[in-house]
């Protein structure tokens, strides 16, 4: 029904959504000994499975650097608002209402929170592609992926 081409799966994206399996009651000791022997003979795919689903280091570093810029700058501005307003008021340059200082600092901290989310979503999630400087195209792509995951996880009524 949708005219969009099917999107490619990311290397660290799970192939399917796994449902939680109900917990089994504990089994007697005899069965546990047999299972431990058979578990030793099987290859341990647990680590490779988790590593395959983890975020690659290049993508992680890209996300961290974008978070530092898009979240760090507004947060530093929010903190510096208090110092600058103190200097303005203490030197008698002009009178600042407390609510103005509060609203400006809250606005900067709010931008920092938005920058945190934008930093993660604007990074290219592909290891080989670094993405653009501001990351608007990557943000649209990654936000679309996130919306798809939300819709897929939404219970069907």
GROMACS .gro file of N, CA, C and O in nm, residues 5-134:
model
  520
    5UNK      N    1   1.017   0.253  -0.088
    5UNK     CA    2   1.091   0.128  -0.107
    5UNK      C    3   1.124   0.068   0.030
    5UNK      O    4   1.133   0.139   0.129
    6UNK      N    5   1.139  -0.064   0.036
    6UNK     CA    6   1.170  -0.125   0.165
    6UNK      C    7   1.307  -0.077   0.213
    6UNK      O    8   1.401  -0.067   0.135
    7UNK      N    9   1.317  -0.047   0.340
    7UNK     CA   10   1.443   0.006   0.392
    7UNK      C   11   1.537  -0.108   0.424
    7UNK      O   12   1.496  -0.221   0.451
    8UNK      N   13   1.667  -0.075   0.423
    8UNK     CA   14   1.767  -0.176   0.455
    8UNK      C   15   1.780  -0.187   0.606
    8UNK      O   16   1.769  -0.089   0.677
    9UNK      N   17   1.804  -0.310   0.650
    9UNK     CA   18   1.825  -0.334   0.791
    9UNK      C   19   1.965  -0.288   0.829
    9UNK      O   20   2.060  -0.303   0.753
   10UNK      N   21   1.979  -0.231   0.947
   10UNK     CA   22   2.109  -0.190   0.997
   10UNK      C   23   2.184  -0.312   1.047
   10UNK      O   24   2.124  -0.411   1.087
   11UNK      N   25   2.318  -0.306   1.048
   11UNK     CA   26   2.395  -0.424   1.092
   11UNK      C   27   2.366  -0.462   1.237
   11UNK      O   28   2.371  -0.578   1.273
   12UNK      N   29   2.335  -0.365   1.322
   12UNK     CA   30   2.312  -0.394   1.463
   12UNK      C   31   2.166  -0.403   1.499
   12UNK      O   32   2.130  -0.420   1.614
   13UNK      N   33   2.078  -0.396   1.399
   13UNK     CA   34   1.934  -0.404   1.423
   13UNK      C   35   1.891  -0.550   1.429
   13UNK      O   36   1.930  -0.630   1.344
   14UNK      N   37   1.812  -0.589   1.531
   14UNK     CA   38   1.768  -0.728   1.537
   14UNK      C   39   1.678  -0.762   1.419
   14UNK      O   40   1.604  -0.677   1.370
   15UNK      N   41   1.686  -0.885   1.373
   15UNK     CA   42   1.609  -0.928   1.256
   15UNK      C   43   1.460  -0.929   1.286
   15UNK      O   44   1.379  -0.891   1.203
   16UNK      N   45   1.422  -0.975   1.403
   16UNK     CA   46   1.280  -0.981   1.439
   16UNK      C   47   1.262  -0.935   1.582
   16UNK      O   48   1.357  -0.934   1.660
   17UNK      N   49   1.141  -0.899   1.614
   17UNK     CA   50   1.109  -0.866   1.752
   17UNK      C   51   1.083  -0.996   1.826
   17UNK      O   52   0.997  -1.074   1.787
   18UNK      N   53   1.160  -1.017   1.931
   18UNK     CA   54   1.143  -1.140   2.008
   18UNK      C   55   1.043  -1.117   2.119
   18UNK      O   56   1.047  -1.016   2.188
   19UNK      N   57   0.953  -1.210   2.133
   19UNK     CA   58   0.855  -1.205   2.242
   19UNK      C   59   0.919  -1.270   2.365
   19UNK      O   60   1.000  -1.361   2.353
   20UNK      N   61   0.879  -1.223   2.480
   20UNK     CA   62   0.930  -1.283   2.603
   20UNK      C   63   0.871  -1.422   2.618
   20UNK      O   64   0.753  -1.444   2.599
   21UNK      N   65   0.958  -1.516   2.651
   21UNK     CA   66   0.912  -1.652   2.674
   21UNK      C   67   0.876  -1.666   2.821
   21UNK      O   68   0.943  -1.609   2.907
   22UNK      N   69   0.770  -1.740   2.851
   22UNK     CA   70   0.734  -1.757   2.992
   22UNK      C   71   0.842  -1.834   3.066
   22UNK      O   72   0.907  -1.923   3.009
   23UNK      N   73   0.862  -1.799   3.192
   23UNK     CA   74   0.965  -1.865   3.271
   23UNK      C   75   0.922  -2.008   3.303
   23UNK      O   76   0.806  -2.035   3.332
   24UNK      N   77   1.019  -2.099   3.294
   24UNK     CA   78   0.993  -2.240   3.325
   24UNK      C   79   1.023  -2.263   3.472
   24UNK      O   80   1.112  -2.202   3.529
   25UNK      N   81   0.951  -2.355   3.534
   25UNK     CA   82   0.984  -2.388   3.672
   25UNK      C   83   1.120  -2.457   3.678
   25UNK      O   84   1.162  -2.521   3.581
   26UNK      N   85   1.192  -2.446   3.790
   26UNK     CA   86   1.323  -2.511   3.799
   26UNK      C   87   1.312  -2.662   3.786
   26UNK      O   88   1.218  -2.723   3.837
   27UNK      N   89   1.409  -2.718   3.715
   27UNK     CA   90   1.409  -2.862   3.692
   27UNK      C   91   1.496  -2.932   3.796
   27UNK      O   92   1.582  -2.869   3.858
   28UNK      N   93   1.479  -3.060   3.814
   28UNK     CA   94   1.562  -3.134   3.910
   28UNK      C   95   1.710  -3.130   3.872
   28UNK      O   96   1.746  -3.103   3.759
   29UNK      N   97   1.797  -3.160   3.968
   29UNK     CA   98   1.941  -3.153   3.950
   29UNK      C   99   1.992  -3.249   3.843
   29UNK      O  100   2.087  -3.218   3.774
   30UNK      N  101   1.933  -3.364   3.826
   30UNK     CA  102   1.981  -3.462   3.728
   30UNK      C  103   1.973  -3.404   3.587
   30UNK      O  104   2.065  -3.420   3.508
   31UNK      N  105   1.863  -3.339   3.554
   31UNK     CA  106   1.848  -3.279   3.422
   31UNK      C  107   1.944  -3.162   3.404
   31UNK      O  108   1.994  -3.139   3.294
   32UNK      N  109   1.975  -3.091   3.509
   32UNK     CA  110   2.065  -2.977   3.499
   32UNK      C  111   2.206  -3.023   3.466
   32UNK      O  112   2.278  -2.958   3.391
   33UNK      N  113   2.248  -3.136   3.521
   33UNK     CA  114   2.381  -3.188   3.491
   33UNK      C  115   2.391  -3.231   3.345
   33UNK      O  116   2.494  -3.208   3.280
   34UNK      N  117   2.287  -3.293   3.292
   34UNK     CA  118   2.287  -3.333   3.152
   34UNK      C  119   2.291  -3.210   3.061
   34UNK      O  120   2.360  -3.209   2.959
   35UNK      N  121   2.218  -3.106   3.097
   35UNK     CA  122   2.215  -2.985   3.015
   35UNK      C  123   2.349  -2.914   3.015
   35UNK      O  124   2.392  -2.860   2.914
   36UNK      N  125   2.420  -2.915   3.128
   36UNK     CA  126   2.549  -2.846   3.134
   36UNK      C  127   2.650  -2.918   3.046
   36UNK      O  128   2.735  -2.855   2.985
   37UNK      N  129   2.644  -3.052   3.038
   37UNK     CA  130   2.734  -3.126   2.950
   37UNK      C  131   2.706  -3.093   2.804
   37UNK      O  132   2.798  -3.074   2.725
   38UNK      N  133   2.579  -3.087   2.766
   38UNK     CA  134   2.546  -3.057   2.626
   38UNK      C  135   2.574  -2.911   2.594
   38UNK      O  136   2.607  -2.877   2.482
   39UNK      N  137   2.564  -2.824   2.694
   39UNK     CA  138   2.592  -2.681   2.671
   39UNK      C  139   2.740  -2.660   2.646
   39UNK      O  140   2.779  -2.570   2.571
   40UNK      N  141   2.827  -2.741   2.707
   40UNK     CA  142   2.970  -2.728   2.685
   40UNK      C  143   3.009  -2.767   2.543
   40UNK      O  144   3.106  -2.715   2.488
   41UNK      N  145   2.936  -2.859   2.483
   41UNK     CA  146   2.967  -2.906   2.349
   41UNK      C  147   2.920  -2.810   2.241
   41UNK      O  148   2.973  -2.808   2.131
   42UNK      N  149   2.819  -2.728   2.272
   42UNK     CA  150   2.765  -2.637   2.173
   42UNK      C  151   2.851  -2.511   2.166
   42UNK      O  152   2.905  -2.466   2.266
   43UNK      N  153   2.866  -2.454   2.046
   43UNK     CA  154   2.943  -2.330   2.035
   43UNK      C  155   2.870  -2.216   2.105
   43UNK      O  156   2.747  -2.211   2.108
   44UNK      N  157   2.945  -2.126   2.161
   44UNK     CA  158   2.886  -2.015   2.235
   44UNK      C  159   2.859  -1.900   2.138
   44UNK      O  160   2.948  -1.825   2.103
   45UNK      N  161   2.734  -1.891   2.095
   45UNK     CA  162   2.694  -1.787   2.001
   45UNK      C  163   2.635  -1.668   2.074
   45UNK      O  164   2.596  -1.571   2.013
   46UNK      N  165   2.627  -1.678   2.206
   46UNK     CA  166   2.567  -1.570   2.283
   46UNK      C  167   2.642  -1.439   2.267
   46UNK      O  168   2.584  -1.335   2.246
   47UNK      N  169   2.776  -1.444   2.277
   47UNK     CA  170   2.854  -1.322   2.266
   47UNK      C  171   2.846  -1.263   2.127
   47UNK      O  172   2.833  -1.143   2.110
   48UNK      N  173   2.855  -1.347   2.027
   48UNK     CA  174   2.849  -1.293   1.891
   48UNK      C  175   2.710  -1.239   1.861
   48UNK      O  176   2.697  -1.143   1.790
   49UNK      N  177   2.607  -1.299   1.918
   49UNK     CA  178   2.472  -1.249   1.898
   49UNK      C  179   2.454  -1.111   1.959
   49UNK      O  180   2.396  -1.022   1.901
   50UNK      N  181   2.506  -1.094   2.080
   50UNK     CA  182   2.496  -0.964   2.145
   50UNK      C  183   2.584  -0.862   2.076
   50UNK      O  184   2.549  -0.746   2.065
   51UNK      N  185   2.702  -0.905   2.030
   51UNK     CA  186   2.791  -0.812   1.960
   51UNK      C  187   2.731  -0.771   1.828
   51UNK      O  188   2.747  -0.658   1.784
   52UNK      N  189   2.659  -0.861   1.764
   52UNK     CA  190   2.597  -0.828   1.637
   52UNK      C  191   2.485  -0.727   1.656
   52UNK      O  192   2.454  -0.651   1.566
   53UNK      N  193   2.423  -0.725   1.773
   53UNK     CA  194   2.314  -0.632   1.799
   53UNK      C  195   2.361  -0.504   1.866
   53UNK      O  196   2.283  -0.413   1.884
   54UNK      N  197   2.488  -0.495   1.905
   54UNK     CA  198   2.535  -0.374   1.970
   54UNK      C  199   2.568  -0.268   1.865
   54UNK      O  200   2.590  -0.296   1.749
   55UNK      N  201   2.571  -0.144   1.910
   55UNK     CA  202   2.600  -0.032   1.821
   55UNK      C  203   2.748  -0.033   1.788
   55UNK      O  204   2.831  -0.039   1.880
   56UNK      N  205   2.786  -0.025   1.662
   56UNK     CA  206   2.928  -0.024   1.625
   56UNK      C  207   2.999   0.096   1.687
   56UNK      O  208   2.940   0.202   1.710
   57UNK      N  209   3.128   0.081   1.711
   57UNK     CA  210   3.205   0.186   1.779
   57UNK      C  211   3.210   0.315   1.699
   57UNK      O  212   3.201   0.424   1.755
   58UNK      N  213   3.221   0.306   1.567
   58UNK     CA  214   3.225   0.427   1.483
   58UNK      C  215   3.095   0.506   1.495
   58UNK      O  216   3.096   0.629   1.505
   59UNK      N  217   2.983   0.435   1.497
   59UNK     CA  218   2.852   0.501   1.509
   59UNK      C  219   2.837   0.560   1.649
   59UNK      O  220   2.788   0.672   1.665
   60UNK      N  221   2.883   0.488   1.750
   60UNK     CA  222   2.875   0.536   1.887
   60UNK      C  223   2.956   0.664   1.906
   60UNK      O  224   2.909   0.760   1.968
   61UNK      N  225   3.077   0.667   1.852
   61UNK     CA  226   3.160   0.788   1.863
   61UNK      C  227   3.096   0.905   1.790
   61UNK      O  228   3.102   1.019   1.836
   62UNK      N  229   3.036   0.877   1.677
   62UNK     CA  230   2.967   0.981   1.600
   62UNK      C  231   2.851   1.039   1.681
   62UNK      O  232   2.829   1.160   1.685
   63UNK      N  233   2.775   0.951   1.747
   63UNK     CA  234   2.663   0.996   1.831
   63UNK      C  235   2.713   1.082   1.947
   63UNK      O  236   2.656   1.187   1.977
   64UNK      N  237   2.820   1.038   2.012
   64UNK     CA  238   2.873   1.110   2.127
   64UNK      C  239   2.922   1.249   2.088
   64UNK      O  240   2.896   1.347   2.158
   65UNK      N  241   2.989   1.259   1.973
   65UNK     CA  242   3.037   1.390   1.932
   65UNK      C  243   2.922   1.483   1.898
   65UNK      O  244   2.926   1.603   1.929
   66UNK      N  245   2.817   1.432   1.838
   66UNK     CA  246   2.700   1.515   1.807
   66UNK      C  247   2.626   1.555   1.935
   66UNK      O  248   2.576   1.667   1.946
   67UNK      N  249   2.618   1.465   2.031
   67UNK     CA  250   2.554   1.498   2.158
   67UNK      C  251   2.634   1.608   2.228
   67UNK      O  252   2.575   1.700   2.286
   68UNK      N  253   2.767   1.598   2.223
   68UNK     CA  254   2.850   1.699   2.288
   68UNK      C  255   2.823   1.838   2.230
   68UNK      O  256   2.820   1.937   2.303
   69UNK      N  257   2.801   1.845   2.100
   69UNK     CA  258   2.776   1.974   2.037
   69UNK      C  259   2.633   2.020   2.060
   69UNK      O  260   2.609   2.130   2.112
   70UNK      N  261   2.536   1.937   2.024
   70UNK     CA  262   2.396   1.978   2.026
   70UNK      C  263   2.337   1.985   2.167
   70UNK      O  264   2.236   2.052   2.189
   71UNK      N  265   2.396   1.915   2.262
   71UNK     CA  266   2.349   1.920   2.400
   71UNK      C  267   2.442   2.005   2.487
   71UNK      O  268   2.396   2.078   2.574
   72UNK      N  269   2.570   1.996   2.461
   72UNK     CA  270   2.668   2.065   2.544
   72UNK      C  271   2.661   2.216   2.534
   72UNK      O  272   2.666   2.286   2.636
   73UNK      N  273   2.650   2.267   2.413
   73UNK     CA  274   2.648   2.413   2.395
   73UNK      C  275   2.528   2.477   2.464
   73UNK      O  276   2.545   2.571   2.541
   74UNK      N  277   2.404   2.428   2.443
   74UNK     CA  278   2.292   2.490   2.515
   74UNK      C  279   2.300   2.474   2.667
   74UNK      O  280   2.261   2.563   2.742
   75UNK      N  281   2.355   2.362   2.713
   75UNK     CA  282   2.368   2.342   2.857
   75UNK      C  283   2.468   2.439   2.916
   75UNK      O  284   2.443   2.498   3.023
   76UNK      N  285   2.579   2.460   2.849
   76UNK     CA  286   2.678   2.559   2.895
   76UNK      C  287   2.617   2.699   2.893
   76UNK      O  288   2.641   2.779   2.984
   77UNK      N  289   2.537   2.728   2.792
   77UNK     CA  290   2.469   2.858   2.787
   77UNK      C  291   2.372   2.873   2.904
   77UNK      O  292   2.360   2.981   2.963
   78UNK      N  293   2.300   2.766   2.940
   78UNK     CA  294   2.207   2.771   3.052
   78UNK      C  295   2.279   2.796   3.184
   78UNK      O  296   2.231   2.873   3.268
   79UNK      N  297   2.394   2.732   3.203
   79UNK     CA  298   2.471   2.754   3.325
   79UNK      C  299   2.530   2.895   3.327
   79UNK      O  300   2.527   2.964   3.429
   80UNK      N  301   2.582   2.940   3.212
   80UNK     CA  302   2.643   3.073   3.208
   80UNK      C  303   2.539   3.184   3.224
   80UNK      O  304   2.575   3.296   3.261
   81UNK      N  305   2.413   3.155   3.199
   81UNK     CA  306   2.307   3.255   3.220
   81UNK      C  307   2.308   3.304   3.364
   81UNK      O  308   2.294   3.425   3.389
   82UNK      N  309   2.326   3.212   3.460
   82UNK     CA  310   2.327   3.251   3.600
   82UNK      C  311   2.446   3.342   3.632
   82UNK      O  312   2.432   3.443   3.701
   83UNK      N  313   2.563   3.308   3.581
   83UNK     CA  314   2.683   3.387   3.608
   83UNK      C  315   2.674   3.526   3.544
   83UNK      O  316   2.707   3.627   3.606
   84UNK      N  317   2.629   3.529   3.418
   84UNK     CA  318   2.618   3.657   3.348
   84UNK      C  319   2.514   3.747   3.415
   84UNK      O  320   2.538   3.866   3.435
   85UNK      N  321   2.401   3.689   3.452
   85UNK     CA  322   2.298   3.770   3.517
   85UNK      C  323   2.346   3.819   3.653
   85UNK      O  324   2.315   3.932   3.693
   86UNK      N  325   2.423   3.739   3.724
   86UNK     CA  326   2.479   3.784   3.852
   86UNK      C  327   2.573   3.902   3.831
   86UNK      O  328   2.568   4.001   3.906
   87UNK      N  329   2.659   3.893   3.730
   87UNK     CA  330   2.752   4.003   3.703
   87UNK      C  331   2.677   4.130   3.662
   87UNK      O  332   2.715   4.240   3.702
   88UNK      N  333   2.573   4.115   3.581
   88UNK     CA  334   2.495   4.232   3.537
   88UNK      C  335   2.429   4.299   3.656
   88UNK      O  336   2.434   4.422   3.671
   89UNK      N  337   2.366   4.221   3.742
   89UNK     CA  338   2.294   4.277   3.857
   89UNK      C  339   2.391   4.332   3.962
   89UNK      O  340   2.371   4.440   4.017
   90UNK      N  341   2.500   4.258   3.991
   90UNK     CA  342   2.593   4.303   4.095
   90UNK      C  343   2.671   4.427   4.054
   90UNK      O  344   2.709   4.507   4.140
   91UNK      N  345   2.697   4.447   3.925
   91UNK     CA  346   2.766   4.568   3.880
   91UNK      C  347   2.670   4.682   3.854
   91UNK      O  348   2.713   4.792   3.817
   92UNK      N  349   2.541   4.658   3.869
   92UNK     CA  350   2.442   4.763   3.854
   92UNK      C  351   2.424   4.811   3.712
   92UNK      O  352   2.382   4.926   3.689
   93UNK      N  353   2.454   4.726   3.612
   93UNK     CA  354   2.437   4.768   3.473
   93UNK      C  355   2.289   4.794   3.443
   93UNK      O  356   2.255   4.896   3.384
   94UNK      N  357   2.203   4.703   3.480
   94UNK     CA  358   2.058   4.722   3.474
   94UNK      C  359   1.992   4.613   3.557
   94UNK      O  360   2.056   4.515   3.595
   95UNK      N  361   1.867   4.632   3.586
   95UNK     CA  362   1.794   4.539   3.673
   95UNK      C  363   1.733   4.428   3.590
   95UNK      O  364   1.665   4.455   3.490
   96UNK      N  365   1.760   4.306   3.629
   96UNK     CA  366   1.703   4.189   3.560
   96UNK      C  367   1.597   4.125   3.649
   96UNK      O  368   1.624   4.095   3.765
   97UNK      N  369   1.478   4.103   3.595
   97UNK     CA  370   1.378   4.031   3.674
   97UNK      C  371   1.420   3.884   3.691
   97UNK      O  372   1.478   3.824   3.601
   98UNK      N  373   1.391   3.828   3.806
   98UNK     CA  374   1.426   3.688   3.833
   98UNK      C  375   1.361   3.593   3.734
   98UNK      O  376   1.421   3.492   3.694
   99UNK      N  377   1.238   3.625   3.695
   99UNK     CA  378   1.168   3.536   3.602
   99UNK      C  379   1.235   3.534   3.465
   99UNK      O  380   1.235   3.430   3.398
  100UNK      N  381   1.294   3.646   3.424
  100UNK     CA  382   1.363   3.648   3.295
  100UNK      C  383   1.484   3.556   3.297
  100UNK      O  384   1.509   3.480   3.203
  101UNK      N  385   1.561   3.562   3.407
  101UNK     CA  386   1.678   3.475   3.422
  101UNK      C  387   1.633   3.329   3.424
  101UNK      O  388   1.694   3.243   3.358
  102UNK      N  389   1.528   3.302   3.497
  102UNK     CA  390   1.476   3.166   3.506
  102UNK      C  391   1.430   3.114   3.370
  102UNK      O  392   1.464   3.002   3.330
  103UNK      N  393   1.354   3.196   3.297
  103UNK     CA  394   1.302   3.151   3.167
  103UNK      C  395   1.413   3.130   3.065
  103UNK      O  396   1.410   3.034   2.988
  104UNK      N  397   1.512   3.220   3.064
  104UNK     CA  398   1.623   3.203   2.970
  104UNK      C  399   1.703   3.077   3.002
  104UNK      O  400   1.737   2.999   2.912
  105UNK      N  401   1.732   3.056   3.129
  105UNK     CA  402   1.809   2.936   3.165
  105UNK      C  403   1.728   2.809   3.138
  105UNK      O  404   1.783   2.710   3.089
  106UNK      N  405   1.599   2.811   3.168
  106UNK     CA  406   1.516   2.693   3.138
  106UNK      C  407   1.508   2.668   2.989
  106UNK      O  408   1.507   2.552   2.945
  107UNK      N  409   1.501   2.774   2.910
  107UNK     CA  410   1.500   2.758   2.765
  107UNK      C  411   1.628   2.693   2.715
  107UNK      O  412   1.625   2.604   2.628
  108UNK      N  413   1.742   2.737   2.771
  108UNK     CA  414   1.869   2.678   2.729
  108UNK      C  415   1.879   2.531   2.771
  108UNK      O  416   1.925   2.447   2.693
  109UNK      N  417   1.835   2.500   2.893
  109UNK     CA  418   1.839   2.360   2.937
  109UNK      C  419   1.741   2.274   2.855
  109UNK      O  420   1.769   2.159   2.826
  110UNK      N  421   1.628   2.331   2.818
  110UNK     CA  422   1.534   2.259   2.731
  110UNK      C  423   1.594   2.231   2.595
  110UNK      O  424   1.577   2.122   2.539
  111UNK      N  425   1.666   2.330   2.540
  111UNK     CA  426   1.736   2.306   2.413
  111UNK      C  427   1.842   2.197   2.428
  111UNK      O  428   1.866   2.119   2.336
  112UNK      N  429   1.904   2.191   2.545
  112UNK     CA  430   2.002   2.085   2.571
  112UNK      C  431   1.939   1.948   2.569
  112UNK      O  432   1.996   1.852   2.516
  113UNK      N  433   1.819   1.937   2.625
  113UNK     CA  434   1.749   1.808   2.624
  113UNK      C  435   1.711   1.770   2.481
  113UNK      O  436   1.727   1.654   2.440
  114UNK      N  437   1.661   1.867   2.406
  114UNK     CA  438   1.629   1.839   2.265
  114UNK      C  439   1.755   1.804   2.187
  114UNK      O  440   1.754   1.717   2.099
  115UNK      N  441   1.866   1.872   2.219
  115UNK     CA  442   1.993   1.844   2.153
  115UNK      C  443   2.044   1.704   2.181
  115UNK      O  444   2.111   1.642   2.098
  116UNK      N  445   2.012   1.653   2.298
  116UNK     CA  446   2.051   1.516   2.332
  116UNK      C  447   1.984   1.418   2.237
  116UNK      O  448   2.049   1.330   2.179
  117UNK      N  449   1.855   1.433   2.218
  117UNK     CA  450   1.782   1.345   2.127
  117UNK      C  451   1.825   1.368   1.982
  117UNK      O  452   1.844   1.273   1.907
  118UNK      N  453   1.841   1.495   1.945
  118UNK     CA  454   1.880   1.524   1.807
  118UNK      C  455   2.021   1.473   1.779
  118UNK      O  456   2.048   1.427   1.669
  119UNK      N  457   2.108   1.477   1.877
  119UNK     CA  458   2.244   1.427   1.857
  119UNK      C  459   2.247   1.279   1.824
  119UNK      O  460   2.324   1.234   1.740
  120UNK      N  461   2.161   1.202   1.889
  120UNK     CA  462   2.155   1.058   1.861
  120UNK      C  463   2.089   1.032   1.727
  120UNK      O  464   2.138   0.952   1.647
  121UNK      N  465   1.979   1.101   1.700
  121UNK     CA  466   1.903   1.072   1.579
  121UNK      C  467   1.964   1.134   1.454
  121UNK      O  468   1.935   1.090   1.344
  122UNK      N  469   2.049   1.236   1.468
  122UNK     CA  470   2.106   1.300   1.350
  122UNK      C  471   2.236   1.235   1.305
  122UNK      O  472   2.290   1.269   1.201
  123UNK      N  473   2.288   1.143   1.383
  123UNK     CA  474   2.408   1.070   1.345
  123UNK      C  475   2.372   0.961   1.245
  123UNK      O  476   2.267   0.898   1.256
  124UNK      N  477   2.459   0.940   1.148
  124UNK     CA  478   2.437   0.832   1.053
  124UNK      C  479   2.458   0.699   1.124
  124UNK      O  480   2.560   0.678   1.188
  125UNK      N  481   2.360   0.610   1.114
  125UNK     CA  482   2.369   0.481   1.181
  125UNK      C  483   2.439   0.376   1.095
  125UNK      O  484   2.445   0.260   1.132
  126UNK      N  485   2.492   0.419   0.982
  126UNK     CA  486   2.568   0.330   0.895
  126UNK      C  487   2.716   0.353   0.924
  126UNK      O  488   2.762   0.468   0.929
  127UNK      N  489   2.792   0.246   0.943
  127UNK     CA  490   2.933   0.259   0.980
  127UNK      C  491   3.015   0.331   0.874
  127UNK      O  492   3.103   0.410   0.907
  128UNK      N  493   2.989   0.305   0.747
  128UNK     CA  494   3.072   0.358   0.640
  128UNK      C  495   3.039   0.503   0.604
  128UNK      O  496   3.122   0.574   0.549
  129UNK      N  497   2.918   0.546   0.630
  129UNK     CA  498   2.874   0.680   0.590
  129UNK      C  499   2.877   0.771   0.712
  129UNK      O  500   2.812   0.744   0.812
  130UNK      N  501   2.952   0.882   0.702
  130UNK     CA  502   2.963   0.971   0.817
  130UNK      C  503   2.845   1.066   0.827
  130UNK      O  504   2.815   1.115   0.935
  131UNK      N  505   2.777   1.096   0.721
  131UNK     CA  506   2.661   1.183   0.725
  131UNK      C  507   2.698   1.329   0.705
  131UNK      O  508   2.815   1.366   0.694
  132UNK      N  509   2.597   1.414   0.702
  132UNK     CA  510   2.619   1.556   0.679
  132UNK      C  511   2.655   1.627   0.810
  132UNK      O  512   2.649   1.569   0.917
  133UNK      N  513   2.690   1.754   0.798
  133UNK     CA  514   2.734   1.831   0.914
  133UNK      C  515   2.622   1.849   1.015
  133UNK      O  516   2.639   1.823   1.134
  134UNK      N  517   2.506   1.896   0.970
  134UNK     CA  518   2.394   1.916   1.062
  134UNK      C  519   2.312   1.789   1.081
  134UNK      O  520   2.243   1.774   1.181
   0.00000   0.00000   0.00000
